[in-house]
Coordinates of C-alpha atoms in Angstrom, one line a residue:
M1 CA -64.1 17.1 -59.8
T2 CA -64.0 15.9 -63.3
A3 CA -62.2 12.6 -63.7
L4 CA -59.3 12.3 -66.1
L5 CA -60.6 9.0 -67.5
E6 CA -63.9 7.2 -67.0
L7 CA -65.0 3.9 -68.4
H8 CA -68.7 3.0 -68.3
Q9 CA -70.0 -0.5 -69.1
I10 CA -67.1 -1.5 -71.4
T11 CA -67.6 -4.7 -73.3
K12 CA -65.3 -6.7 -75.5
R13 CA -65.7 -9.9 -77.4
Y14 CA -63.2 -12.0 -79.4
G15 CA -65.3 -14.3 -81.6
A16 CA -67.5 -16.4 -79.4
V17 CA -65.6 -15.4 -76.2
Q18 CA -67.0 -12.5 -74.2
V19 CA -64.0 -11.1 -72.4
L20 CA -65.3 -7.9 -70.8
H21 CA -68.9 -7.8 -69.4
G22 CA -69.6 -4.1 -68.7
V23 CA -66.5 -2.9 -66.9
D24 CA -66.3 0.4 -65.1
L25 CA -63.2 2.3 -64.1
R26 CA -62.3 5.8 -63.0
V27 CA -58.8 7.4 -62.9
D28 CA -58.1 10.9 -61.6
A29 CA -55.1 13.1 -62.3
G30 CA -52.2 12.6 -59.9
E31 CA -53.3 9.2 -58.6
V32 CA -52.2 5.6 -59.0
V33 CA -55.0 3.1 -59.6
A34 CA -54.0 -0.5 -59.5
L35 CA -55.8 -3.0 -61.8
V36 CA -55.6 -6.5 -60.4
G37 CA -57.1 -9.9 -61.1
D38 CA -56.2 -13.5 -61.8
N39 CA -55.1 -14.7 -65.2
G40 CA -58.0 -14.4 -67.6
A41 CA -59.7 -11.7 -65.6
G42 CA -59.6 -9.3 -68.6
K43 CA -56.9 -6.9 -67.4
S44 CA -54.8 -7.0 -70.6
T45 CA -57.9 -6.6 -72.8
L46 CA -59.0 -3.6 -70.8
I47 CA -55.7 -1.7 -71.0
R48 CA -55.5 -2.5 -74.7
T49 CA -58.9 -0.8 -75.0
I50 CA -57.7 2.3 -73.2
A51 CA -54.4 2.3 -75.2
G52 CA -56.4 2.2 -78.5
A53 CA -55.0 -1.2 -79.4
G54 CA -58.3 -2.9 -79.4
A55 CA -61.5 -0.8 -79.6
A56 CA -64.3 -1.7 -77.2
D57 CA -67.5 -3.3 -78.6
G58 CA -69.7 -1.4 -76.3
G59 CA -69.8 1.1 -73.4
E60 CA -68.6 4.6 -73.1
I61 CA -65.1 6.1 -72.6
I62 CA -65.0 9.6 -71.2
W63 CA -61.7 11.6 -71.3
R64 CA -61.6 14.9 -69.3
G65 CA -65.4 15.0 -69.4
Q66 CA -65.8 14.4 -73.1
P67 CA -66.8 11.1 -74.8
V68 CA -64.1 9.7 -77.0
T69 CA -63.5 6.7 -79.3
L70 CA -60.1 5.0 -78.7
D71 CA -59.8 2.9 -81.8
T72 CA -56.1 3.5 -82.6
P73 CA -53.0 3.9 -80.5
H74 CA -52.4 7.2 -82.3
I75 CA -55.7 8.7 -81.0
A76 CA -54.9 7.5 -77.5
A77 CA -51.4 9.1 -77.7
S78 CA -52.8 12.3 -79.1
L79 CA -55.1 12.6 -76.1
G80 CA -52.2 12.0 -73.6
I81 CA -52.3 8.3 -72.9
A82 CA -49.0 6.4 -72.9
T83 CA -48.6 2.7 -72.4
V84 CA -45.6 0.7 -71.4
Y85 CA -46.2 -3.0 -72.1
Q86 CA -44.4 -5.8 -70.3
D87 CA -42.1 -6.6 -73.2
L88 CA -40.8 -3.0 -73.0
A89 CA -39.9 -3.0 -76.8
L90 CA -36.4 -1.7 -76.3
C91 CA -33.5 -2.1 -78.8
D92 CA -30.6 -3.7 -76.9
N93 CA -28.0 -2.6 -79.4
L94 CA -28.9 1.1 -79.2
S95 CA -28.0 3.6 -76.5
V96 CA -30.3 4.8 -73.8
A97 CA -30.7 8.2 -75.6
A98 CA -31.3 6.4 -78.9
N99 CA -34.0 4.3 -77.3
L100 CA -35.7 7.3 -75.8
Y101 CA -35.9 9.0 -79.1
L102 CA -36.5 6.0 -81.3
G103 CA -39.1 7.0 -83.9
R104 CA -39.0 10.7 -82.9
E105 CA -35.3 11.5 -83.6
V106 CA -34.2 15.2 -83.5
P107 CA -32.6 16.3 -86.8
R108 CA -29.7 18.8 -87.0
R109 CA -30.9 22.3 -87.9
S110 CA -27.9 23.1 -90.1
S111 CA -28.8 23.2 -93.8
R112 CA -25.4 21.5 -94.4
A113 CA -26.4 18.5 -92.3
I114 CA -29.7 17.5 -93.9
G115 CA -30.6 13.9 -92.9
W116 CA -28.2 14.0 -89.9
L117 CA -29.4 13.5 -86.4
D118 CA -28.6 15.8 -83.5
D119 CA -27.1 13.2 -81.2
R120 CA -25.8 15.8 -78.8
Q121 CA -29.2 17.4 -78.3
M122 CA -30.9 14.1 -77.8
E123 CA -28.3 13.0 -75.3
A124 CA -28.6 16.3 -73.3
D125 CA -32.4 16.1 -73.3
A126 CA -32.4 12.4 -72.3
S127 CA -30.0 13.2 -69.4
R128 CA -32.3 16.0 -68.3
L129 CA -35.4 13.9 -68.4
L130 CA -33.8 11.0 -66.5
R131 CA -32.6 13.5 -63.8
T132 CA -36.1 14.9 -63.5
L133 CA -37.4 11.4 -62.9
G134 CA -34.7 10.6 -60.4
V135 CA -33.3 7.8 -62.6
A136 CA -29.7 6.9 -61.9
I137 CA -28.2 6.3 -65.3
A138 CA -25.0 8.4 -65.5
D139 CA -24.2 7.8 -69.2
V140 CA -27.1 7.9 -71.7
R141 CA -24.7 6.6 -74.4
R142 CA -24.6 3.2 -72.7
P143 CA -26.3 0.5 -74.7
V144 CA -29.5 -0.7 -73.2
A145 CA -28.2 -4.3 -73.2
S146 CA -25.8 -3.3 -70.4
L147 CA -28.5 -2.0 -68.1
S148 CA -30.1 -3.9 -65.2
G149 CA -33.8 -4.9 -65.4
G150 CA -34.9 -2.0 -63.2
Q151 CA -33.0 0.5 -65.3
R152 CA -34.5 -1.0 -68.5
Q153 CA -37.9 -0.6 -67.1
T154 CA -37.2 3.1 -66.1
V155 CA -35.9 3.8 -69.6
A156 CA -39.1 2.4 -71.1
I157 CA -41.2 4.6 -68.8
A158 CA -39.1 7.6 -69.5
R159 CA -39.6 7.1 -73.3
A160 CA -43.3 7.0 -72.8
L161 CA -43.1 10.4 -71.0
L162 CA -41.4 12.3 -73.9
G163 CA -44.8 13.2 -75.2
D164 CA -45.8 14.6 -71.7
P165 CA -48.8 12.2 -71.3
Q166 CA -51.4 12.8 -68.6
L167 CA -52.1 9.0 -68.1
V168 CA -49.4 6.3 -68.0
I169 CA -50.4 2.7 -68.2
L170 CA -47.8 0.3 -66.8
D171 CA -48.2 -3.4 -67.5
E172 CA -46.5 -5.6 -64.9
P173 CA -43.6 -3.2 -64.5
T174 CA -41.9 -5.1 -61.7
A175 CA -42.3 -8.7 -63.1
A176 CA -39.0 -10.7 -62.9
L177 CA -37.2 -7.8 -61.1
G178 CA -35.2 -8.2 -57.9
I179 CA -36.0 -6.4 -54.6
S180 CA -33.8 -3.3 -55.2
Q181 CA -34.8 -3.1 -58.9
T182 CA -38.5 -3.3 -57.9
Q183 CA -38.0 -0.5 -55.4
E184 CA -36.4 1.6 -58.1
V185 CA -39.4 1.2 -60.3
L186 CA -41.9 1.8 -57.5
N187 CA -40.1 5.0 -56.5
L188 CA -40.4 6.2 -60.1
I189 CA -44.2 5.5 -60.1
C190 CA -44.5 7.6 -56.9
R191 CA -42.6 10.4 -58.6
L192 CA -44.9 10.2 -61.7
R193 CA -47.9 10.6 -59.3
D194 CA -46.3 13.5 -57.5
Q195 CA -45.6 15.3 -60.8
G196 CA -49.4 15.1 -61.6
H197 CA -49.5 12.1 -63.9
A198 CA -52.2 9.6 -63.5
V199 CA -51.0 5.9 -63.5
I200 CA -52.8 2.7 -64.1
L201 CA -50.7 -0.1 -62.6
V202 CA -51.4 -3.6 -63.8
S203 CA -49.8 -6.1 -61.4
H204 CA -50.0 -9.5 -59.8
N205 CA -47.8 -8.4 -57.0
L206 CA -50.0 -7.2 -54.1
D207 CA -47.0 -5.9 -52.2
D208 CA -46.2 -3.5 -55.0
V209 CA -49.8 -2.5 -55.4
L210 CA -50.3 -1.8 -51.7
A211 CA -47.1 0.2 -51.6
V212 CA -48.0 2.7 -54.3
A213 CA -51.7 2.6 -55.3
G214 CA -54.2 4.9 -53.8
R215 CA -57.1 2.7 -55.1
I216 CA -57.4 -0.9 -56.3
S217 CA -59.8 -2.1 -58.9
V218 CA -60.4 -5.8 -59.1
L219 CA -61.5 -7.6 -62.2
R220 CA -62.7 -11.2 -62.1
L221 CA -63.9 -13.1 -65.2
G222 CA -64.4 -9.8 -67.1
V223 CA -66.5 -8.0 -64.5
N224 CA -65.8 -5.6 -61.7
N225 CA -65.5 -7.5 -58.4
G226 CA -64.5 -4.8 -56.0
E227 CA -62.9 -1.4 -55.7
F228 CA -60.8 -0.5 -52.6
V229 CA -59.2 2.5 -51.1
T230 CA -55.8 1.1 -50.2
A231 CA -55.4 2.9 -46.9
Q232 CA -58.9 1.6 -45.7
S233 CA -58.6 -2.0 -46.9
S234 CA -56.8 -5.2 -46.1
R235 CA -54.8 -7.6 -48.2
E236 CA -57.4 -10.3 -47.3
Q237 CA -60.3 -8.3 -48.7
V238 CA -58.4 -7.7 -52.0
V239 CA -57.4 -11.4 -52.3
A240 CA -61.0 -12.4 -51.6
A241 CA -62.2 -10.2 -54.4
I242 CA -59.6 -11.6 -56.8
T243 CA -60.3 -15.2 -56.0
G244 CA -64.1 -14.9 -55.9
A245 CA -64.4 -15.7 -52.2
M246 CA -66.0 -12.2 -52.1
R247 CA -68.6 -11.5 -54.8
R248 CA -68.7 -7.9 -55.9
A249 CA -67.1 -6.4 -52.8
P250 CA -69.4 -3.8 -51.3
Q251 CA -68.7 -0.1 -51.4
T252 CA -68.2 0.0 -47.6
L253 CA -64.8 -1.7 -48.1
G254 CA -63.3 1.5 -49.2
A255 CA -64.4 2.2 -52.7
S256 CA -64.3 5.8 -53.8
E257 CA -67.5 7.8 -53.8

């Protein structure tokens, strides 16, 4: 089966600092792949490369079987790659619906309302999308500032889905959330997977990773240091790969074929 996304020997340097040293990654449609590693492992650099926010210096990126160059976010988005960064980039003073459609507002079709926005249509579509995702926000006219942390995260994810992406990258989506809010976000990730979206989950929280990811890819100091099938691997094996106690974890620990 052709992978949705394949990275082969990706390298990235910032000045004199080599951040990525030939990283490989594979993501298939309808699966959650967790990208884990300690601070400085290269996770943020790698997802920026996939998102088109920082082109790789070397290596090859394959999208649906074809080589591509991801050197701008627009190119990544046009292929079907959406990224939700940790800061969420929501406007607290705007409503849920306005945040979902920020930058892609729907104009009224009447010739007498040129320049006016179709708020009713955007609110109806926003409500429909949130229901599809199982997100419990009853009133999409509520300002985002009034939402809980988990609800804010789900709004940011829902906004990324408006373009119907095939791959969604989530950067620390449960950071600083409480237990119930975290579960809300993890449930949404599972629904994305079940709807056929591929998800790259970047997280320091191994409980979250083990709960939703089918595979776990470990980065350490800019190199691959293990890939695990979650159902066939232990927390101790993953931690050993993250900390360096296990060097380049062998394929027998559950890596995909």
